[in-house]
XYZ file of C-alpha atoms in Angstrom:
665
model
C 64.207 15.629 56.713
C 66.066 13.282 59.058
C 64.529 10.951 61.641
C 66.076 12.539 64.484
C 66.673 15.920 66.043
C 68.828 15.660 69.171
C 68.473 18.309 71.862
C 70.682 19.339 73.549
C 72.780 16.608 75.189
C 73.074 12.844 75.385
C 72.105 10.938 78.482
C 75.699 10.882 79.821
C 75.859 14.721 79.626
C 78.260 14.843 76.654
C 77.389 16.311 73.361
C 75.823 13.735 71.017
C 77.407 12.945 67.706
C 76.537 15.543 65.169
C 75.220 17.949 67.817
C 78.329 19.912 68.566
C 78.521 23.033 66.603
C 75.146 23.891 64.971
C 75.179 24.755 61.291
C 74.435 28.377 62.166
C 77.631 28.324 64.417
C 79.585 26.816 61.531
C 78.219 29.478 59.149
C 79.410 32.197 61.557
C 82.980 31.139 60.903
C 82.762 31.805 57.296
C 79.957 34.380 56.977
C 79.824 36.736 59.832
C 77.832 39.479 58.251
C 73.973 39.720 58.672
C 71.874 39.285 55.433
C 71.516 42.395 53.364
C 68.449 44.529 53.613
C 65.548 43.534 51.420
C 65.384 45.612 48.236
C 61.954 46.524 47.063
C 61.511 47.234 43.294
C 60.567 50.763 42.398
C 56.820 50.650 41.620
C 57.332 53.187 38.868
C 59.398 50.791 36.767
C 57.913 48.862 33.995
C 58.004 45.022 34.291
C 60.934 44.862 31.916
C 62.872 47.467 33.810
C 62.067 45.849 37.186
C 63.396 42.535 35.849
C 66.507 44.205 34.702
C 67.040 45.819 38.091
C 66.520 42.578 39.770
C 69.171 40.845 37.633
C 71.567 43.666 38.408
C 70.861 43.301 42.165
C 71.465 39.498 41.872
C 75.017 40.032 40.681
C 75.510 42.515 43.485
C 74.099 40.031 46.048
C 76.489 37.315 44.814
C 79.522 39.625 45.359
C 78.299 40.718 48.754
C 79.027 37.140 49.994
C 81.701 36.035 47.535
C 84.145 38.982 48.319
C 84.196 38.108 51.938
C 86.623 35.394 50.983
C 89.306 38.214 50.868
C 87.928 39.868 53.991
C 88.577 39.396 57.746
C 86.477 36.250 58.096
C 87.789 34.772 54.788
C 90.675 32.485 53.898
C 94.021 33.551 55.394
C 95.794 32.473 52.158
C 93.533 34.516 49.869
C 95.639 37.558 49.578
C 99.033 35.695 49.440
C 97.852 33.600 46.484
C 96.262 36.624 44.801
C 99.490 38.665 45.087
C 101.451 35.629 43.844
C 99.169 35.359 40.908
C 99.658 38.956 40.010
C 103.428 38.461 40.200
C 103.195 35.536 37.907
C 101.163 37.570 35.356
C 103.707 40.381 35.447
C 106.638 37.974 34.876
C 104.829 36.251 32.073
C 104.394 39.500 30.263
C 108.055 40.156 30.847
C 108.931 36.955 29.081
C 106.488 37.813 26.254
C 108.474 40.965 25.740
C 111.665 39.213 25.777
C 110.396 36.784 23.098
C 109.120 39.830 21.139
C 112.676 41.348 21.137
C 114.070 37.863 20.214
C 111.902 37.805 17.169
C 113.298 41.124 15.997
C 116.851 40.056 16.593
C 116.656 36.699 14.922
C 115.071 38.037 11.693
C 117.398 40.901 11.444
C 120.238 38.452 11.686
C 118.769 36.349 9.023
C 118.269 39.336 6.828
C 121.911 40.231 7.265
C 123.057 36.635 6.957
C 124.821 36.913 10.337
C 125.309 33.274 11.326
C 126.929 34.049 14.715
C 124.078 36.009 15.946
C 121.582 33.449 14.622
C 123.428 30.697 16.533
C 123.553 32.818 19.653
C 119.916 33.797 19.569
C 118.922 30.201 18.909
C 120.707 29.351 22.154
C 118.959 32.169 23.962
C 115.615 30.953 22.876
C 115.766 27.821 25.001
C 115.929 29.610 28.371
C 113.234 32.006 27.144
C 110.900 29.085 26.430
C 111.663 27.234 29.548
C 111.116 30.439 31.626
C 107.896 31.136 29.926
C 106.727 27.559 30.360
C 107.723 27.504 34.066
C 105.888 30.812 34.825
C 102.831 29.863 32.948
C 102.682 26.512 34.735
C 103.092 28.105 38.142
C 100.523 30.702 37.166
C 97.955 27.994 36.308
C 98.641 26.172 39.583
C 98.148 29.396 41.681
C 95.032 30.351 39.687
C 93.522 26.978 40.248
C 94.442 26.970 43.918
C 92.565 30.320 44.385
C 89.511 28.899 42.462
C 89.503 25.658 44.519
C 89.898 27.454 47.881
C 87.408 30.160 47.044
C 84.804 27.608 45.919
C 85.452 25.505 49.033
C 85.004 28.553 51.244
C 81.751 29.861 49.583
C 80.220 26.454 49.230
C 80.864 25.758 52.926
C 79.198 29.213 53.694
C 76.189 28.544 51.488
C 75.691 25.035 52.750
C 75.948 26.091 56.384
C 73.305 28.731 55.826
C 71.228 26.324 53.846
C 71.214 23.559 56.576
C 70.894 26.030 59.542
C 67.546 25.952 61.418
C 65.917 23.649 58.864
C 66.090 26.182 55.946
C 66.738 23.505 53.442
C 63.277 22.168 54.428
C 61.618 25.701 54.822
C 62.621 26.639 51.214
C 60.042 24.061 50.105
C 57.380 25.913 51.896
C 57.977 29.446 50.548
C 57.878 31.114 47.032
C 60.897 32.394 45.303
C 63.515 31.579 42.605
C 65.325 28.821 44.476
C 64.432 25.683 42.453
C 67.009 22.755 42.515
C 69.298 24.230 45.172
C 71.568 21.192 44.955
C 72.409 22.126 41.295
C 72.971 25.777 42.203
C 75.266 24.856 45.065
C 77.247 22.230 43.120
C 77.469 23.287 39.446
C 76.499 26.957 39.414
C 78.575 27.934 42.336
C 81.583 26.107 40.760
C 81.263 28.196 37.631
C 80.580 31.363 39.593
C 83.937 31.020 41.552
C 86.071 29.682 38.667
C 85.178 32.196 35.967
C 85.856 35.480 37.939
C 89.438 34.361 38.664
C 89.996 33.651 35.003
C 88.486 36.886 33.995
C 90.363 39.110 36.516
C 93.617 37.298 35.640
C 92.795 37.632 31.934
C 91.944 41.353 32.260
C 95.147 42.112 34.234
C 97.206 40.192 31.723
C 95.533 41.907 28.804
C 96.019 45.368 30.367
C 99.724 44.768 31.133
C 100.256 43.205 27.631
C 98.398 45.981 25.816
C 100.294 48.725 27.751
C 103.716 47.061 27.029
C 103.174 46.346 23.409
C 101.460 49.472 22.423
C 104.710 51.176 23.283
C 106.451 48.686 20.988
C 104.147 49.317 18.273
C 104.415 53.061 18.657
C 108.223 52.948 18.687
C 108.605 50.557 15.791
C 105.862 51.725 13.488
C 106.390 55.493 13.919
C 104.328 57.587 11.487
C 102.928 56.437 8.210
C 102.869 58.916 5.237
C 100.265 58.298 2.461
C 99.913 60.285 -0.824
C 96.094 61.056 -1.153
C 94.779 63.183 -4.069
C 98.034 65.002 -4.507
C 98.397 65.598 -0.822
C 100.454 63.691 1.867
C 98.750 62.575 4.897
C 100.799 61.508 7.940
C 99.392 59.158 10.473
C 101.433 58.971 13.772
C 101.432 55.681 15.583
C 99.432 54.085 12.786
C 99.965 50.576 14.075
C 98.581 51.538 17.457
C 95.526 53.286 15.896
C 94.874 50.369 13.684
C 95.062 47.934 16.571
C 92.583 50.043 18.683
C 90.221 50.559 15.776
C 90.308 46.780 14.786
C 89.629 45.732 18.377
C 86.871 48.157 18.771
C 85.043 46.874 15.664
C 85.394 43.207 16.753
C 84.401 43.805 20.286
C 81.410 46.003 19.439
C 80.333 43.400 16.833
C 80.604 40.632 19.491
C 78.570 42.746 21.976
C 75.775 43.331 19.405
C 75.746 39.735 18.107
C 75.898 38.169 21.555
C 73.524 40.512 23.444
C 71.105 37.681 24.154
C 73.831 35.328 25.297
C 73.307 35.799 28.992
C 69.594 35.242 28.790
C 69.993 32.105 26.599
C 72.759 30.643 28.789
C 70.709 31.300 31.929
C 67.693 29.508 30.365
C 69.934 26.556 29.299
C 71.408 26.106 32.798
C 67.843 26.148 34.370
C 66.573 23.589 31.802
C 69.658 21.389 32.616
C 68.931 21.567 36.363
C 65.309 20.713 35.863
C 66.306 17.724 33.762
C 68.735 16.532 36.429
C 66.161 16.933 39.052
C 63.530 14.921 36.975
C 65.979 12.059 36.566
C 66.829 12.119 40.346
C 63.159 12.132 41.252
C 62.516 9.117 39.105
C 65.418 7.211 40.599
C 64.408 8.039 44.263
C 60.882 7.015 43.616
C 61.675 3.961 41.327
C 59.795 1.415 43.528
C 56.467 3.361 43.508
C 56.730 4.172 39.818
C 57.455 0.449 39.027
C 54.610 -0.825 41.254
C 52.139 1.606 39.697
C 53.430 1.082 36.074
C 54.038 4.743 35.598
C 57.030 4.220 33.230
C 55.120 5.665 30.229
C 54.000 8.819 32.103
C 57.532 9.286 33.450
C 58.938 8.867 29.971
C 56.616 11.539 28.662
C 57.622 13.881 31.510
C 61.381 13.190 30.893
C 60.907 13.684 27.044
C 59.152 16.925 27.764
C 61.890 18.131 30.092
C 64.769 16.956 27.829
C 62.988 18.581 24.756
C 63.240 21.890 26.642
C 67.017 21.167 27.177
C 67.497 20.487 23.437
C 65.497 23.718 22.574
C 67.687 25.782 24.911
C 70.920 24.184 23.457
C 69.570 25.001 20.023
C 69.330 28.650 20.973
C 72.637 28.631 22.569
C 74.192 26.980 19.539
C 72.949 29.844 17.389
C 74.565 32.333 19.734
C 77.812 30.352 19.566
C 77.726 30.200 15.722
C 77.297 34.161 15.657
C 80.079 34.782 18.080
C 82.333 32.225 16.398
C 81.786 34.024 13.010
C 83.422 37.127 14.725
C 86.026 35.525 16.770
C 87.332 33.116 14.106
C 87.302 35.801 11.426
C 89.255 38.061 13.804
C 91.747 35.233 14.495
C 92.451 34.845 10.819
C 92.694 38.472 9.840
C 94.629 39.841 12.915
C 98.080 38.428 11.927
C 97.820 39.685 8.269
C 96.900 43.258 9.019
C 100.313 44.436 10.610
C 102.321 42.739 7.836
C 100.288 44.501 5.185
C 100.646 47.847 7.051
C 104.329 47.519 7.409
C 104.968 46.361 3.873
C 105.285 49.770 2.375
C 107.971 50.958 4.914
C 109.769 47.612 4.527
C 109.848 47.886 0.783
C 111.160 51.466 0.924
C 113.823 50.354 3.279
C 112.804 52.356 6.415
C 111.836 49.304 8.341
C 113.877 46.009 8.712
C 112.479 42.469 8.363
C 113.020 42.006 12.189
C 110.984 45.181 12.847
C 108.178 43.902 10.718
C 108.132 40.578 12.489
C 108.365 42.312 15.899
C 105.532 44.625 14.924
C 103.470 41.634 13.685
C 104.095 39.801 16.991
C 103.320 42.913 19.087
C 100.166 43.724 17.063
C 98.800 40.118 17.560
C 99.385 40.473 21.379
C 97.744 43.920 21.504
C 94.823 42.712 19.429
C 94.525 39.634 21.644
C 94.534 41.949 24.687
C 91.960 44.255 23.240
C 89.893 41.342 21.934
C 89.642 39.839 25.378
C 85.816 40.415 25.288
C 85.658 38.621 21.817
C 87.225 35.427 23.166
C 85.482 35.345 26.573
C 82.068 36.730 25.879
C 80.359 33.299 25.792
C 82.032 32.231 29.109
C 81.225 35.735 30.677
C 77.566 35.081 29.801
C 77.629 31.630 31.410
C 79.229 33.013 34.591
C 76.538 35.805 34.619
C 73.724 33.259 34.479
C 75.347 30.996 37.091
C 76.134 33.837 39.577
C 72.539 35.020 39.301
C 71.183 31.471 40.125
C 73.405 31.095 43.138
C 72.416 34.576 44.153
C 68.748 33.737 43.932
C 69.258 30.963 46.408
C 71.102 33.402 48.620
C 68.291 35.759 48.478
C 65.768 33.197 49.531
C 68.071 32.289 52.471
C 68.355 35.969 53.342
C 64.514 36.193 53.562
C 64.351 33.159 55.865
C 67.291 34.560 58.014
C 65.620 38.010 58.321
C 62.335 36.353 59.283
C 64.183 34.575 62.094
C 65.473 37.868 63.296
C 62.240 39.737 62.831
C 58.958 39.744 64.724
C 56.984 41.183 61.848
C 55.744 37.711 60.602
C 55.676 36.066 63.993
C 58.132 33.265 65.048
C 57.548 30.357 67.432
C 59.832 30.566 70.352
C 61.730 27.571 71.767
C 62.775 27.452 75.439
C 62.821 25.359 78.519
C 59.982 24.150 80.647
C 59.482 24.995 84.344
C 59.354 22.226 86.878
C 59.304 18.625 85.786
C 57.332 19.043 82.540
C 58.969 17.397 79.585
C 57.247 19.464 76.973
C 54.876 22.374 76.970
C 53.090 24.263 74.274
C 52.218 27.618 75.490
C 49.609 29.654 73.463
C 51.131 27.972 70.374
C 49.766 29.164 67.016
C 51.122 27.786 63.685
C 50.620 29.714 60.488
C 51.912 29.742 56.963
C 54.682 32.132 55.779
C 51.891 34.477 54.469
C 50.403 34.637 57.960
C 47.388 32.195 57.365
C 46.699 30.318 60.525
C 46.901 26.510 60.611
C 46.783 25.762 64.315
C 45.717 28.354 66.820
C 45.943 28.922 70.635
C 47.202 25.450 71.641
C 48.073 24.864 75.315
C 49.451 21.412 76.198
C 51.718 20.293 79.049
C 53.307 16.924 78.931
C 54.826 15.229 81.912
C 57.614 12.793 82.049
C 56.616 9.309 80.946
C 53.389 10.337 79.390
C 52.414 8.815 75.980
C 50.272 11.379 74.218
C 48.310 10.547 71.065
C 47.439 13.584 68.837
C 44.324 12.797 66.781
C 42.249 14.630 64.263
C 40.997 14.364 60.807
C 43.315 14.747 57.804
C 44.247 18.348 57.176
C 43.576 19.480 60.837
C 47.249 20.453 61.194
C 48.587 17.499 63.222
C 51.777 17.025 61.165
C 52.238 20.817 61.024
C 52.077 20.913 64.771
C 54.758 18.224 64.939
C 57.019 20.164 62.671
C 56.566 23.197 64.853
C 57.570 21.175 67.884
C 60.686 19.858 66.183
C 61.655 23.400 65.204
C 61.291 22.821 61.454
C 58.163 25.041 61.055
C 59.080 28.525 62.338
C 56.012 30.609 61.572
C 53.519 31.406 64.229
C 53.468 32.634 67.779
C 53.686 31.223 71.341
C 56.355 28.922 72.503
C 57.508 25.263 72.530
C 59.448 24.325 75.599
C 61.438 21.184 76.465
C 62.886 20.085 79.739
C 66.490 21.148 80.096
C 69.143 18.458 79.204
C 66.733 16.187 77.525
C 66.977 14.692 74.037
C 64.192 14.730 71.470
C 64.103 12.005 68.710
C 61.729 12.302 65.826
C 60.480 9.360 63.613
C 58.751 10.672 60.445
C 56.357 8.621 58.324
C 59.174 8.198 55.603
C 62.428 7.428 57.518
C 65.584 8.712 56.016
C 68.062 6.095 54.919
C 71.542 7.505 54.317
C 73.924 6.072 51.762
C 76.601 3.669 52.860
C 76.428 0.596 55.015
C 73.402 -0.769 56.801
C 75.270 -0.221 60.109
C 75.483 3.475 59.291
C 71.788 3.523 58.466
C 70.770 1.999 61.856
C 73.248 4.338 63.717
C 72.159 7.529 61.978
C 72.314 10.246 62.922
C 75.057 9.019 65.199
C 78.385 7.661 63.797
C 78.375 4.018 62.730
C 81.215 3.192 65.015
C 79.470 4.731 68.013
C 77.973 1.241 68.759
C 79.499 -2.309 68.291
C 78.205 -4.689 65.683
C 76.632 -6.784 68.386
C 74.624 -3.754 69.720
C 73.486 -3.052 66.061
C 72.498 -6.615 65.644
C 70.721 -6.691 68.911
C 68.651 -3.602 67.987
C 67.667 -5.031 64.604
C 66.622 -8.306 66.278
C 64.338 -6.541 68.580
C 62.514 -4.940 65.745
C 62.196 -8.014 63.629
C 65.084 -7.292 61.228
C 67.529 -9.956 62.454
C 67.632 -11.677 59.038
C 69.624 -8.445 58.029
C 72.354 -8.899 60.713
C 74.800 -10.583 58.188
C 74.551 -7.538 55.957
C 75.147 -4.733 58.444
C 78.704 -3.957 56.832
C 77.315 -4.176 53.287
C 77.533 -1.021 51.291
C 74.220 -1.093 49.275
C 71.427 1.249 48.128
C 69.437 0.567 51.207
C 66.925 3.331 50.634
C 65.912 1.511 47.456
C 66.294 -2.039 48.823
C 64.267 -1.861 52.101
C 60.501 -1.719 51.886
C 58.495 0.945 53.661
C 57.689 -1.251 56.620
C 61.389 -2.273 56.975
C 62.469 1.303 56.956
C 60.030 2.019 59.775
C 61.214 -0.952 61.754
C 64.846 0.328 61.267
C 63.776 3.679 62.491
C 62.555 2.073 65.700
C 65.956 0.277 66.045
C 67.536 3.605 66.123
C 65.436 4.417 69.250
C 67.023 1.511 71.078
C 70.466 2.785 70.252
C 69.982 6.450 70.975
C 67.657 5.949 73.933
C 66.105 9.529 73.818
C 64.097 11.184 76.563
C 61.291 12.384 74.229
C 60.068 10.575 71.160
C 57.702 12.261 68.495
C 56.123 9.729 66.138
C 54.544 11.194 63.043
C 52.657 8.350 61.445
C 55.728 6.319 62.145
C 53.889 3.005 61.914
C 51.637 3.767 58.947
C 53.516 1.207 56.778
C 53.291 -1.601 59.226
C 50.355 -3.976 59.626
C 48.367 -3.878 62.721
C 50.227 -6.843 64.472
C 53.639 -5.358 63.598
C 52.529 -1.982 64.757
C 51.478 -3.371 68.212
C 54.866 -5.134 68.465
C 56.815 -1.931 67.858
C 54.898 0.140 70.271
C 55.015 -2.494 73.010
C 58.729 -2.987 72.314
C 59.217 0.821 72.847
C 57.237 0.703 76.152
C 59.163 -2.315 77.435
C 62.667 -1.111 76.367
C 62.198 2.554 77.110
C 59.770 2.575 80.032
C 60.659 6.123 81.188
C 60.452 7.763 77.710
C 57.913 10.437 76.879
C 56.033 9.843 73.644
C 54.092 12.190 71.391
C 52.271 10.364 68.522
C 50.409 11.621 65.549
C 48.375 8.795 63.919
C 44.987 7.978 62.441
C 44.645 4.340 63.725
C 42.305 4.045 66.798
C 44.248 0.842 67.805
C 47.208 3.020 68.975
C 45.114 4.448 71.821
C 45.919 1.157 73.685
C 49.622 2.256 73.809
C 49.101 5.845 75.118
C 48.047 7.370 78.357
C 46.437 10.460 76.948
C 44.796 11.676 73.781
C 44.437 15.225 72.523
C 42.282 15.973 69.492
C 42.556 18.825 66.915
C 39.564 19.893 65.012
C 39.917 21.839 61.733
C 38.078 25.112 61.842
C 37.796 28.300 60.081
C 40.726 30.501 61.098
C 42.964 27.491 62.107
C 42.635 24.178 63.932
C 41.938 24.179 67.560
C 42.489 21.765 70.547
C 39.003 20.517 71.323
C 39.621 17.604 73.812
C 42.348 16.500 76.053
C 41.393 13.230 77.800
C 43.267 10.580 79.849
C 43.299 7.092 78.431
C 44.906 5.824 81.662
C 43.866 7.229 85.012
C 46.534 9.556 86.319
C 47.906 9.977 89.956
C 47.729 13.739 89.656
C 46.003 16.394 87.760
C 47.460 18.228 84.853
C 48.300 21.858 85.049
C 46.201 22.396 81.823
C 42.921 22.144 83.681
C 44.015 24.726 86.260
C 45.165 27.093 83.492
C 41.858 26.867 81.829
C 40.034 27.668 85.097
C 42.322 30.561 85.725
C 41.870 31.970 82.142
C 38.133 31.970 81.354
C 38.903 33.441 77.760
C 40.409 30.020 76.830
C 38.181 27.333 75.289
C 37.312 24.829 77.996
C 38.004 21.112 77.054
C 37.043 17.874 78.537
C 39.673 16.127 80.722
C 37.666 13.024 81.595
C 39.397 9.659 82.097
C 37.674 7.814 79.338
C 37.955 7.189 75.596
C 34.980 9.276 74.489
C 35.596 12.337 72.460
C 34.937 15.578 73.940
C 33.681 18.866 72.399
C 34.211 22.496 73.596
C 31.774 23.732 76.188
């Protein structure tokens, strides 16, 4: 969660940095279709059948988005590169056939002791090899170009949906199979887009090779006549029949032996993702762990997580051992089989040495084509697992997107205020994604320049209310309205410090070069961080280097640079001592006298820097606004009192101009 959310324009009327096209608008350029309809499992299915149905749908869900790369809103180079790859595959098979004919010719010439033909074919071999190498090299380049562009397109689409409307944050609030989205977007999506291109290219190449060289086997091998028990048995196309039977045996053996490969590979990927997440979590919270002396506990957690990784790797290793038994055995036997089958015909003189070698070469190619599954089953299983993981994230995003477009759960609306009000909450109720109420029936109207303190005991829903105001919390009812052409800037309790230079951290979410070094230094000096002025161009891990109090001071420096119209402070001074807190609040009032402030805090001392205080009280069925008092006498009455008087059904609250708490009448 970032410190700031800018709406909708800067003070000078231009679009602020980073607030041009929204993530949702960016997503529309790559994924224009609405999310698929939700699929409910058949209640008559057993749990095992329901799980299998879910896995099948996950693969379907992946392709719903992935195939759009070749659609109207996809990459304009998708089809040209794909057609080019097919052409390269066809040309490669053609060169393979040429080399196969060369094998026959060279060995026939050797058998006849025809030196002239041997020398000629030796010279012909050079362009054949060069042509094959060139075609294969271009094929690899085109194939990897498709993989890179497809991954780029789909990653951009998923990230755009993930970032849109705060969904990256909302995923933490809902249930579903979307753990470690960063690993799914980076590693799983890479494999999910690389492997299909390899598979499709491999299948097409195998089909063309098998079709071509089956004809060669049938033509060369002819029929095999065998004497059996006084009878003669003729087997037409015996080499083709043998190749098909051999491939069927090896492929079926691989399917049986590796039937658990997908499940094991999926479990391994999940274990790896959890281990990476645990390591990242330790790094990001290193200071707190070190101060608390929690190294031993973290070590135990890491050991436990890594032990699961090793366990899943052991299971995967067993699967690899079993599949290797089949694939390596097939690789050793396949070249020998055609030679043994052709030996009788060669010995009786009905087949030349060149034909035997051509048949052996063709048999190996056909066997390789038919045995494609044997060689690629492990990788196919890995792709299956990765595609399901990225599809699970897509489904969670689908659910959030459908909720945004539906009124069944209830969504908080965002609009513009009427008149001069800077912010208004109209019948605002905030609920969880399951409909449980957190805050109910809140009506607040905040005028320009007001400084409003939101108070209440822990758990009363103050921070949830702030998230609803910022648009991060979508569930509920009512509306949150801002004055048109005004900018909102949020300061959370834990400010976000991006990677890079200190100058970038202070300017965030604006660009580092949007302000001069002198302006950056002046802002740091006003918040008491002038001792960092010499380091503003230093690229360092500032998130780990700065203390909690320094981070909060830095967040206040951002206010001075961005000069927003509305500031929302969510425990933004909690890490500061009372004296530093007073300085920060007074600095904001002095430097931004016209700014409207909404603060969430527990400290009573903050009342001195606010003109108004509203109190939430936790109740059964959701927190309610129980008091709304002026801390500073106002020149005009608020509209809230008149609204209450006009609507007797609303709870009446005190609006006296003193600091005493009020309770509902």
